PDB file of C-alpha atoms and ligand atoms in Angstrom:
ATOM      1  CA  MET O   1     -12.162  -7.922 -18.336  1.00  0.00           C
ATOM      2  CA  LEU O   2     -13.387  -5.042 -16.165  1.00  0.00           C
ATOM      3  CA  ALA O   3     -11.236  -2.190 -17.418  1.00  0.00           C
ATOM      4  CA  GLU O   4      -8.912  -1.202 -20.177  1.00  0.00           C
ATOM      5  CA  ILE O   5      -6.319   1.398 -20.340  1.00  0.00           C
ATOM      6  CA  ARG O   6      -5.706   1.896 -23.990  1.00  0.00           C
ATOM      7  CA  SER O   7      -2.690   3.794 -25.492  1.00  0.00           C
ATOM      8  CA  VAL O   8      -3.035   6.540 -22.711  1.00  0.00           C
ATOM      9  CA  SER O   9      -0.626   9.397 -22.856  1.00  0.00           C
ATOM     10  CA  LYS O  10      -0.656  12.733 -21.074  1.00  0.00           C
ATOM     11  CA  THR O  11       1.166  15.942 -21.735  1.00  0.00           C
ATOM     12  CA  TYR O  12       1.175  18.869 -19.500  1.00  0.00           C
ATOM     13  CA  GLU O  13       2.007  22.434 -20.427  1.00  0.00           C
ATOM     14  CA  SER O  14       3.661  24.679 -17.937  1.00  0.00           C
ATOM     15  CA  ASP O  15       5.308  28.194 -18.907  1.00  0.00           C
ATOM     16  CA  GLY O  16       4.975  27.222 -22.640  1.00  0.00           C
ATOM     17  CA  ASN O  17       6.910  23.997 -22.147  1.00  0.00           C
ATOM     18  CA  LYS O  18       5.363  20.565 -22.910  1.00  0.00           C
ATOM     19  CA  ILE O  19       5.948  17.990 -20.326  1.00  0.00           C
ATOM     20  CA  LEU O  20       5.308  14.335 -21.379  1.00  0.00           C
ATOM     21  CA  ALA O  21       4.064  12.605 -18.127  1.00  0.00           C
ATOM     22  CA  LEU O  22       2.649   9.378 -19.501  1.00  0.00           C
ATOM     23  CA  ASP O  23       3.623   7.707 -22.676  1.00  0.00           C
ATOM     24  CA  ASN O  24       1.329   5.196 -24.384  1.00  0.00           C
ATOM     25  CA  ILE O  25       0.252   3.177 -21.273  1.00  0.00           C
ATOM     26  CA  ASN O  26      -1.733  -0.129 -22.059  1.00  0.00           C
ATOM     27  CA  PHE O  27      -2.992  -2.762 -19.729  1.00  0.00           C
ATOM     28  CA  GLN O  28      -6.291  -4.476 -18.861  1.00  0.00           C
ATOM     29  CA  VAL O  29      -7.912  -4.920 -15.345  1.00  0.00           C
ATOM     30  CA  ASP O  30      -9.611  -8.172 -14.636  1.00  0.00           C
ATOM     31  CA  ASP O  31     -12.337  -8.938 -12.201  1.00  0.00           C
ATOM     32  CA  ASN O  32     -10.499  -9.829  -8.961  1.00  0.00           C
ATOM     33  CA  ASP O  33      -7.294  -8.072  -9.733  1.00  0.00           C
ATOM     34  CA  PHE O  34      -5.387  -6.307  -7.061  1.00  0.00           C
ATOM     35  CA  ILE O  35      -2.937  -4.131  -9.083  1.00  0.00           C
ATOM     36  CA  CYS O  36      -0.257  -2.008  -7.537  1.00  0.00           C
ATOM     37  CA  ILE O  37       1.348   0.624  -9.765  1.00  0.00           C
ATOM     38  CA  VAL O  38       4.873   1.403  -8.640  1.00  0.00           C
ATOM     39  CA  GLY O  39       7.621   3.515  -9.947  1.00  0.00           C
ATOM     40  CA  PRO O  40       9.931   6.483  -9.131  1.00  0.00           C
ATOM     41  CA  SER O  41       8.618   9.799  -7.739  1.00  0.00           C
ATOM     42  CA  GLY O  42       7.235  12.005 -10.606  1.00  0.00           C
ATOM     43  CA  CYS O  43       6.853   9.092 -13.062  1.00  0.00           C
ATOM     44  CA  GLY O  44       3.264   9.777 -13.350  1.00  0.00           C
ATOM     45  CA  LYS O  45       1.469   7.247 -11.087  1.00  0.00           C
ATOM     46  CA  SER O  46      -0.958   9.689  -9.482  1.00  0.00           C
ATOM     47  CA  THR O  47      -1.800  11.166 -12.980  1.00  0.00           C
ATOM     48  CA  LEU O  48      -2.600   7.707 -14.302  1.00  0.00           C
ATOM     49  CA  LEU O  49      -4.834   6.935 -11.496  1.00  0.00           C
ATOM     50  CA  ARG O  50      -6.683  10.200 -11.818  1.00  0.00           C
ATOM     51  CA  ILE O  51      -7.081   9.252 -15.568  1.00  0.00           C
ATOM     52  CA  ILE O  52      -8.380   5.738 -14.632  1.00  0.00           C
ATOM     53  CA  VAL O  53     -11.115   7.179 -12.494  1.00  0.00           C
ATOM     54  CA  GLY O  54     -11.998   9.909 -15.024  1.00  0.00           C
ATOM     55  CA  LEU O  55     -10.991  12.821 -12.823  1.00  0.00           C
ATOM     56  CA  GLU O  56      -8.388  13.847 -15.520  1.00  0.00           C
ATOM     57  CA  LYS O  57      -8.504  13.537 -19.272  1.00  0.00           C
ATOM     58  CA  PRO O  58      -5.673  11.805 -21.130  1.00  0.00           C
ATOM     59  CA  THR O  59      -4.008  13.787 -24.060  1.00  0.00           C
ATOM     60  CA  SER O  60      -4.559  10.707 -26.161  1.00  0.00           C
ATOM     61  CA  GLY O  61      -5.823   7.229 -25.666  1.00  0.00           C
ATOM     62  CA  GLU O  62      -8.879   6.003 -23.574  1.00  0.00           C
ATOM     63  CA  VAL O  63      -9.873   4.410 -20.380  1.00  0.00           C
ATOM     64  CA  PHE O  64     -12.708   1.889 -20.804  1.00  0.00           C
ATOM     65  CA  PHE O  65     -14.766   0.648 -17.860  1.00  0.00           C
ATOM     66  CA  LYS O  66     -17.032  -2.394 -18.679  1.00  0.00           C
ATOM     67  CA  GLY O  67     -16.633  -1.455 -22.273  1.00  0.00           C
ATOM     68  CA  GLU O  68     -17.588   2.199 -21.940  1.00  0.00           C
ATOM     69  CA  VAL O  69     -15.291   5.202 -21.745  1.00  0.00           C
ATOM     70  CA  ILE O  70     -14.970   6.178 -18.119  1.00  0.00           C
ATOM     71  CA  ALA O  71     -16.784   9.137 -16.752  1.00  0.00           C
ATOM     72  CA  ALA O  72     -15.858  10.910 -13.445  1.00  0.00           C
ATOM     73  CA  ASP O  73     -19.298  10.338 -12.094  1.00  0.00           C
ATOM     74  CA  ASN O  74     -19.297   6.567 -12.540  1.00  0.00           C
ATOM     75  CA  PRO O  75     -20.564   5.189  -9.111  1.00  0.00           C
ATOM     76  CA  LYS O  76     -19.045   1.858  -9.718  1.00  0.00           C
ATOM     77  CA  VAL O  77     -15.623   3.413  -9.448  1.00  0.00           C
ATOM     78  CA  ALA O  78     -14.407   5.025  -6.274  1.00  0.00           C
ATOM     79  CA  MET O  79     -11.199   6.661  -4.939  1.00  0.00           C
ATOM     80  CA  VAL O  80      -9.445   6.714  -1.666  1.00  0.00           C
ATOM     81  CA  PHE O  81      -7.026   9.608  -1.210  1.00  0.00           C
ATOM     82  CA  GLN O  82      -3.781   9.816   0.710  1.00  0.00           C
ATOM     83  CA  ASN O  83      -4.896  12.845   2.611  1.00  0.00           C
ATOM     84  CA  PHE O  84      -8.289  11.271   3.548  1.00  0.00           C
ATOM     85  CA  ALA O  85     -10.240  14.271   1.952  1.00  0.00           C
ATOM     86  CA  LEU O  86     -12.969  14.384   4.665  1.00  0.00           C
ATOM     87  CA  PHE O  87     -15.152  17.420   5.418  1.00  0.00           C
ATOM     88  CA  PRO O  88     -14.149  18.552   8.894  1.00  0.00           C
ATOM     89  CA  TRP O  89     -17.573  20.065   9.686  1.00  0.00           C
ATOM     90  CA  PHE O  90     -19.396  16.832   9.119  1.00  0.00           C
ATOM     91  CA  THR O  91     -19.380  13.774  11.249  1.00  0.00           C
ATOM     92  CA  VAL O  92     -18.086  10.347  10.337  1.00  0.00           C
ATOM     93  CA  LYS O  93     -21.579   9.306   9.414  1.00  0.00           C
ATOM     94  CA  GLU O  94     -22.448  12.488   7.488  1.00  0.00           C
ATOM     95  CA  ASN O  95     -19.176  12.239   5.476  1.00  0.00           C
ATOM     96  CA  ILE O  96     -20.158   8.745   4.228  1.00  0.00           C
ATOM     97  CA  LYS O  97     -23.810   9.733   3.693  1.00  0.00           C
ATOM     98  CA  LEU O  98     -22.819  12.653   1.502  1.00  0.00           C
ATOM     99  CA  ALA O  99     -21.272  10.228  -1.056  1.00  0.00           C
ATOM    100  CA  LEU O 100     -24.582   8.348  -0.984  1.00  0.00           C
ATOM    101  CA  GLU O 101     -26.725  11.483  -1.331  1.00  0.00           C
ATOM    102  CA  ALA O 102     -24.778  12.444  -4.427  1.00  0.00           C
ATOM    103  CA  LEU O 103     -26.113   9.134  -5.859  1.00  0.00           C
ATOM    104  CA  GLY O 104     -29.741  10.050  -5.137  1.00  0.00           C
ATOM    105  CA  ILE O 105     -30.259   7.437  -2.391  1.00  0.00           C
ATOM    106  CA  LYS O 106     -32.926   8.053   0.099  1.00  0.00           C
ATOM    107  CA  GLU O 107     -32.182   9.253   3.638  1.00  0.00           C
ATOM    108  CA  LYS O 108     -33.203   6.114   5.338  1.00  0.00           C
ATOM    109  CA  GLU O 109     -31.168   3.867   3.135  1.00  0.00           C
ATOM    110  CA  GLN O 110     -28.154   6.190   3.315  1.00  0.00           C
ATOM    111  CA  ASP O 111     -28.428   5.704   7.069  1.00  0.00           C
ATOM    112  CA  GLU O 112     -28.309   1.929   6.856  1.00  0.00           C
ATOM    113  CA  ILE O 113     -25.675   1.647   4.178  1.00  0.00           C
ATOM    114  CA  ALA O 114     -23.410   4.204   6.105  1.00  0.00           C
ATOM    115  CA  SER O 115     -23.806   2.084   9.275  1.00  0.00           C
ATOM    116  CA  LYS O 116     -23.001  -1.240   7.464  1.00  0.00           C
ATOM    117  CA  TYR O 117     -19.579   0.151   6.144  1.00  0.00           C
ATOM    118  CA  ILE O 118     -18.674   2.044   9.323  1.00  0.00           C
ATOM    119  CA  LYS O 119     -18.903  -1.327  10.848  1.00  0.00           C
ATOM    120  CA  ALA O 120     -17.200  -3.051   8.058  1.00  0.00           C
ATOM    121  CA  VAL O 121     -14.116  -0.825   8.591  1.00  0.00           C
ATOM    122  CA  GLY O 122     -14.179  -1.193  12.417  1.00  0.00           C
ATOM    123  CA  LEU O 123     -15.492   2.287  13.367  1.00  0.00           C
ATOM    124  CA  ASP O 124     -18.554   1.159  15.251  1.00  0.00           C
ATOM    125  CA  GLY O 125     -19.362   3.774  17.925  1.00  0.00           C
ATOM    126  CA  PHE O 126     -17.583   6.641  16.088  1.00  0.00           C
ATOM    127  CA  GLU O 127     -20.675   7.622  13.926  1.00  0.00           C
ATOM    128  CA  ARG O 128     -21.198  10.975  15.491  1.00  0.00           C
ATOM    129  CA  VAL O 129     -17.486  11.963  15.925  1.00  0.00           C
ATOM    130  CA  TYR O 130     -15.896  14.751  13.777  1.00  0.00           C
ATOM    131  CA  PRO O 131     -12.729  13.992  11.768  1.00  0.00           C
ATOM    132  CA  ARG O 132     -10.472  16.221  14.017  1.00  0.00           C
ATOM    133  CA  GLU O 133     -11.234  13.827  16.972  1.00  0.00           C
ATOM    134  CA  LEU O 134      -9.869  10.782  15.036  1.00  0.00           C
ATOM    135  CA  SER O 135      -6.368   9.533  14.700  1.00  0.00           C
ATOM    136  CA  GLY O 136      -4.834   9.284  11.089  1.00  0.00           C
ATOM    137  CA  GLY O 137      -5.736   5.661  10.828  1.00  0.00           C
ATOM    138  CA  MET O 138      -9.239   6.172  11.839  1.00  0.00           C
ATOM    139  CA  LYS O 139      -9.601   9.007   9.285  1.00  0.00           C
ATOM    140  CA  GLN O 140      -8.424   6.675   6.626  1.00  0.00           C
ATOM    141  CA  ARG O 141     -10.914   4.101   7.732  1.00  0.00           C
ATOM    142  CA  VAL O 142     -13.611   6.833   7.075  1.00  0.00           C
ATOM    143  CA  GLY O 143     -11.983   7.312   3.743  1.00  0.00           C
ATOM    144  CA  PHE O 144     -12.354   3.607   3.008  1.00  0.00           C
ATOM    145  CA  ALA O 145     -15.978   3.387   4.360  1.00  0.00           C
ATOM    146  CA  ARG O 146     -17.019   6.371   2.231  1.00  0.00           C
ATOM    147  CA  ALA O 147     -15.489   4.898  -0.956  1.00  0.00           C
ATOM    148  CA  LEU O 148     -16.894   1.448  -0.160  1.00  0.00           C
ATOM    149  CA  ALA O 149     -20.450   2.719   0.685  1.00  0.00           C
ATOM    150  CA  VAL O 150     -21.098   3.455  -2.920  1.00  0.00           C
ATOM    151  CA  GLU O 151     -20.475  -0.279  -3.448  1.00  0.00           C
ATOM    152  CA  PRO O 152     -17.874   0.260  -6.217  1.00  0.00           C
ATOM    153  CA  VAL O 153     -16.763  -2.518  -8.571  1.00  0.00           C
ATOM    154  CA  LEU O 154     -13.333  -0.889  -8.879  1.00  0.00           C
ATOM    155  CA  LEU O 155     -11.573   0.794  -5.900  1.00  0.00           C
ATOM    156  CA  CYS O 156      -8.627   3.054  -6.732  1.00  0.00           C
ATOM    157  CA  MET O 157      -6.352   4.387  -4.044  1.00  0.00           C
ATOM    158  CA  ASP O 158      -3.494   6.800  -4.216  1.00  0.00           C
ATOM    159  CA  GLU O 159      -0.839   5.960  -1.431  1.00  0.00           C
ATOM    160  CA  PRO O 160      -3.679   5.334   1.181  1.00  0.00           C
ATOM    161  CA  PHE O 161      -1.351   3.950   3.788  1.00  0.00           C
ATOM    162  CA  SER O 162       1.681   6.349   3.441  1.00  0.00           C
ATOM    163  CA  SER O 163       0.720   8.725   6.127  1.00  0.00           C
ATOM    164  CA  LEU O 164      -0.169   6.006   8.663  1.00  0.00           C
ATOM    165  CA  ASP O 165       2.025   4.361  11.223  1.00  0.00           C
ATOM    166  CA  ALA O 166       3.274   0.897  10.583  1.00  0.00           C
ATOM    167  CA  LEU O 167       0.857  -1.027  12.910  1.00  0.00           C
ATOM    168  CA  THR O 168      -2.240   1.023  11.856  1.00  0.00           C
ATOM    169  CA  SER O 169      -1.494   0.607   8.076  1.00  0.00           C
ATOM    170  CA  GLN O 170      -0.798  -3.183   8.568  1.00  0.00           C
ATOM    171  CA  ASN O 171      -4.295  -3.692  10.196  1.00  0.00           C
ATOM    172  CA  LEU O 172      -5.941  -1.625   7.676  1.00  0.00           C
ATOM    173  CA  LYS O 173      -4.246  -3.553   4.766  1.00  0.00           C
ATOM    174  CA  ASP O 174      -5.417  -6.812   6.319  1.00  0.00           C
ATOM    175  CA  ASP O 175      -8.930  -5.485   6.594  1.00  0.00           C
ATOM    176  CA  LEU O 176      -8.847  -4.232   2.961  1.00  0.00           C
ATOM    177  CA  LEU O 177      -7.594  -7.587   1.708  1.00  0.00           C
ATOM    178  CA  MET O 178     -10.488  -9.326   3.532  1.00  0.00           C
ATOM    179  CA  LEU O 179     -13.025  -7.064   1.886  1.00  0.00           C
ATOM    180  CA  TRP O 180     -11.501  -7.502  -1.473  1.00  0.00           C
ATOM    181  CA  ALA O 181     -11.504 -11.270  -1.021  1.00  0.00           C
ATOM    182  CA  GLU O 182     -15.095 -11.394   0.395  1.00  0.00           C
ATOM    183  CA  LYS O 183     -17.435 -12.217  -2.624  1.00  0.00           C
ATOM    184  CA  ASN O 184     -20.488 -10.295  -1.169  1.00  0.00           C
ATOM    185  CA  MET O 185     -18.816  -7.088  -0.369  1.00  0.00           C
ATOM    186  CA  PRO O 186     -17.228  -4.453  -2.750  1.00  0.00           C
ATOM    187  CA  PRO O 187     -14.762  -4.006  -4.393  1.00  0.00           C
ATOM    188  CA  ASP O 188     -14.091  -6.784  -6.982  1.00  0.00           C
ATOM    189  CA  ALA O 189     -10.825  -5.143  -8.195  1.00  0.00           C
ATOM    190  CA  VAL O 190      -8.442  -2.667  -6.730  1.00  0.00           C
ATOM    191  CA  ILE O 191      -5.827  -0.434  -8.301  1.00  0.00           C
ATOM    192  CA  MET O 192      -3.461   1.137  -5.847  1.00  0.00           C
ATOM    193  CA  VAL O 193      -0.497   3.573  -6.377  1.00  0.00           C
ATOM    194  CA  THR O 194       2.323   3.182  -3.927  1.00  0.00           C
ATOM    195  CA  HIS O 195       6.103   3.864  -3.850  1.00  0.00           C
ATOM    196  CA  ASN O 196       6.519   1.191  -1.192  1.00  0.00           C
ATOM    197  CA  VAL O 197       7.615  -2.080  -2.925  1.00  0.00           C
ATOM    198  CA  GLU O 198       7.086  -4.199   0.129  1.00  0.00           C
ATOM    199  CA  GLU O 199       3.458  -3.120   0.502  1.00  0.00           C
ATOM    200  CA  ALA O 200       2.977  -3.810  -3.264  1.00  0.00           C
ATOM    201  CA  VAL O 201       4.340  -7.339  -2.829  1.00  0.00           C
ATOM    202  CA  TYR O 202       2.194  -7.808   0.283  1.00  0.00           C
ATOM    203  CA  LEU O 203      -0.980  -6.733  -1.325  1.00  0.00           C
ATOM    204  CA  ALA O 204      -0.969  -7.211  -5.157  1.00  0.00           C
ATOM    205  CA  ASN O 205      -1.629 -10.127  -7.388  1.00  0.00           C
ATOM    206  CA  ARG O 206      -0.137  -7.865 -10.156  1.00  0.00           C
ATOM    207  CA  ILE O 207       2.508  -5.011  -9.983  1.00  0.00           C
ATOM    208  CA  ILE O 208       2.853  -2.702 -12.771  1.00  0.00           C
ATOM    209  CA  ILE O 209       6.159  -0.960 -12.889  1.00  0.00           C
ATOM    210  CA  LEU O 210       6.425   2.511 -14.593  1.00  0.00           C
ATOM    211  CA  SER O 211       9.677   4.003 -15.865  1.00  0.00           C
ATOM    212  CA  PRO O 212      10.957   7.405 -14.842  1.00  0.00           C
ATOM    213  CA  ARG O 213       9.165  10.242 -16.590  1.00  0.00           C
ATOM    214  CA  PRO O 214       7.657   9.866 -19.031  1.00  0.00           C
ATOM    215  CA  GLY O 215       5.971   6.988 -17.429  1.00  0.00           C
ATOM    216  CA  LYS O 216       5.832   3.872 -19.589  1.00  0.00           C
ATOM    217  CA  VAL O 217       5.039   0.263 -18.514  1.00  0.00           C
ATOM    218  CA  MET O 218       8.326  -1.348 -17.891  1.00  0.00           C
ATOM    219  CA  ALA O 219       6.800  -4.675 -16.522  1.00  0.00           C
ATOM    220  CA  ASP O 220       3.381  -6.141 -15.571  1.00  0.00           C
ATOM    221  CA  LEU O 221       4.449  -8.790 -13.078  1.00  0.00           C
ATOM    222  CA  LYS O 222       2.104 -11.449 -11.602  1.00  0.00           C
ATOM    223  CA  ILE O 223       2.938 -12.154  -7.950  1.00  0.00           C
ATOM    224  CA  GLU O 224       2.571 -15.800  -7.414  1.00  0.00           C
ATOM    225  CA  LEU O 225       2.681 -15.853  -3.628  1.00  0.00           C
ATOM    226  CA  THR O 226       0.019 -17.655  -1.557  1.00  0.00           C
ATOM    227  CA  ARG O 227      -2.046 -15.882   0.825  1.00  0.00           C
ATOM    228  CA  PRO O 228      -1.924 -14.897   3.767  1.00  0.00           C
ATOM    229  CA  ARG O 229       1.577 -13.613   2.764  1.00  0.00           C
ATOM    230  CA  ASN O 230       4.372 -13.568   5.320  1.00  0.00           C
ATOM    231  CA  ARG O 231       7.034 -10.767   5.123  1.00  0.00           C
ATOM    232  CA  LYS O 232       9.613 -13.042   6.849  1.00  0.00           C
ATOM    233  CA  ASP O 233       9.281 -15.726   4.224  1.00  0.00           C
ATOM    234  CA  PRO O 234      12.513 -15.855   1.941  1.00  0.00           C
ATOM    235  CA  GLU O 235      10.186 -16.268  -0.983  1.00  0.00           C
ATOM    236  CA  PHE O 236       8.450 -12.938  -0.212  1.00  0.00           C
ATOM    237  CA  TYR O 237      11.963 -11.179  -0.181  1.00  0.00           C
ATOM    238  CA  ARG O 238      12.750 -12.759  -3.514  1.00  0.00           C
ATOM    239  CA  TRP O 239       9.753 -10.951  -4.976  1.00  0.00           C
ATOM    240  CA  VAL O 240      10.736  -7.698  -3.319  1.00  0.00           C
ATOM    241  CA  ASP O 241      14.168  -7.948  -4.741  1.00  0.00           C
ATOM    242  CA  LYS O 242      12.748  -8.876  -8.225  1.00  0.00           C
ATOM    243  CA  VAL O 243      10.608  -5.742  -8.181  1.00  0.00           C
ATOM    244  CA  TYR O 244      13.402  -3.490  -7.040  1.00  0.00           C
ATOM    245  CA  SER O 245      15.638  -4.902  -9.921  1.00  0.00           C
ATOM    246  CA  LEU O 246      13.029  -3.731 -12.340  1.00  0.00           C
ATOM    247  CA  ILE O 247      12.566  -0.249 -11.151  1.00  0.00           C
ATOM    248  CA  VAL O 248      15.081   2.156 -12.830  1.00  0.00           C
TER     249      VAL O 248
HETATM  250  P1  ADP A   1       3.959  10.433  -9.389  1.00  0.00           P
HETATM  251  O1  ADP A   1       2.576  10.222  -8.717  1.00  0.00           O
HETATM  252  O2  ADP A   1       4.538   9.161  -9.999  1.00  0.00           O
HETATM  253  O3  ADP A   1       4.845  11.067  -8.316  1.00  0.00           O
HETATM  254  P2  ADP A   1       2.659  12.532 -10.890  1.00  0.00           P
HETATM  255  O4  ADP A   1       1.651  11.861 -11.580  1.00  0.00           O
HETATM  256  O5  ADP A   1       2.234  13.304  -9.703  1.00  0.00           O
HETATM  257  O6  ADP A   1       3.758  11.546 -10.472  1.00  0.00           O
HETATM  258  O7  ADP A   1       3.273  13.553 -11.860  1.00  0.00           O
HETATM  259  C1  ADP A   1       4.036  13.240 -13.141  1.00  0.00           C
HETATM  260  C2  ADP A   1       4.728  14.275 -13.743  1.00  0.00           C
HETATM  261  O8  ADP A   1       3.666  15.182 -14.287  1.00  0.00           O
HETATM  262  C3  ADP A   1       5.446  15.121 -12.902  1.00  0.00           C
HETATM  263  O9  ADP A   1       6.775  15.577 -13.377  1.00  0.00           O
HETATM  264  C4  ADP A   1       4.592  16.277 -12.535  1.00  0.00           C
HETATM  265  O10 ADP A   1       5.501  17.363 -12.162  1.00  0.00           O
HETATM  266  C5  ADP A   1       3.788  16.526 -13.756  1.00  0.00           C
HETATM  267  N1  ADP A   1       2.536  17.001 -13.351  1.00  0.00           N
HETATM  268  C6  ADP A   1       1.564  16.349 -12.693  1.00  0.00           C
HETATM  269  N2  ADP A   1       0.375  17.113 -12.492  1.00  0.00           N
HETATM  270  C7  ADP A   1       0.731  18.310 -13.247  1.00  0.00           C
HETATM  271  C8  ADP A   1       0.010  19.436 -13.601  1.00  0.00           C
HETATM  272  N3  ADP A   1      -1.292  19.744 -13.083  1.00  0.00           N
HETATM  273  N4  ADP A   1       0.583  20.501 -14.343  1.00  0.00           N
HETATM  274  C9  ADP A   1       1.839  20.332 -14.827  1.00  0.00           C
HETATM  275  N5  ADP A   1       2.551  19.200 -14.632  1.00  0.00           N
HETATM  276  C10 ADP A   1       2.030  18.283 -13.779  1.00  0.00           C
END
């Protein structure tokens, strides 16, 4: 087991009102899992992901990573954001090196690692380019390269494909699946939040379905489709229908 989400609940307070966002969430993450968390808007998916990476504290319960309570600065856990979250005044390579500098890695090694992951995400030749000169899909490739460069064991992603066009996002998904399946490259496991059921069935080996707020685990489904998966396969659509039927 890689990580464990144990009895996690989250209550927000706004204007004196208490809002229960997550209610007693429990699941385990194994090595080699690709988990997609799906559920209706506002059910707490992003909140849960932020708690898993340690960016937010649960009101009760805990998240364990390799047997220890998760901390926000754990370099073995990385996050990819929907809006890319790049620094506009830094080049592609500088954006990636910043993440490595924060880990205390020396300049020369930063350079080598950044080049390796720029290549791995297909951005060779764009090292010195600024984010504003890149398309959305290329910006998200930088987001992936930056997250992968720290060589995380667990990669967490919040709707990373939702602002990309269909073709770009399909290419990026296939590249991500290749990296996930490649034993010598990070990450080992992925947790991804999405509202797109088809995308979840295409990518995941497990889909966790949350209820409308307060988010509770309604189902934890193992997707038993062989890879590479084919969206035109009737079996693929049976799984998509099954997931839809479980979402309230
Ligand atoms: P999802 O990602 O599934 O759309 P979120 O995790 O963003 O859901 O939000 C879950 C619920 O918690 C929502 O009702 C939202 O309004 C509330 N919420 C999220 N963050 C905060 C916050 N910082 N303060 C108050 N309420 C919040």
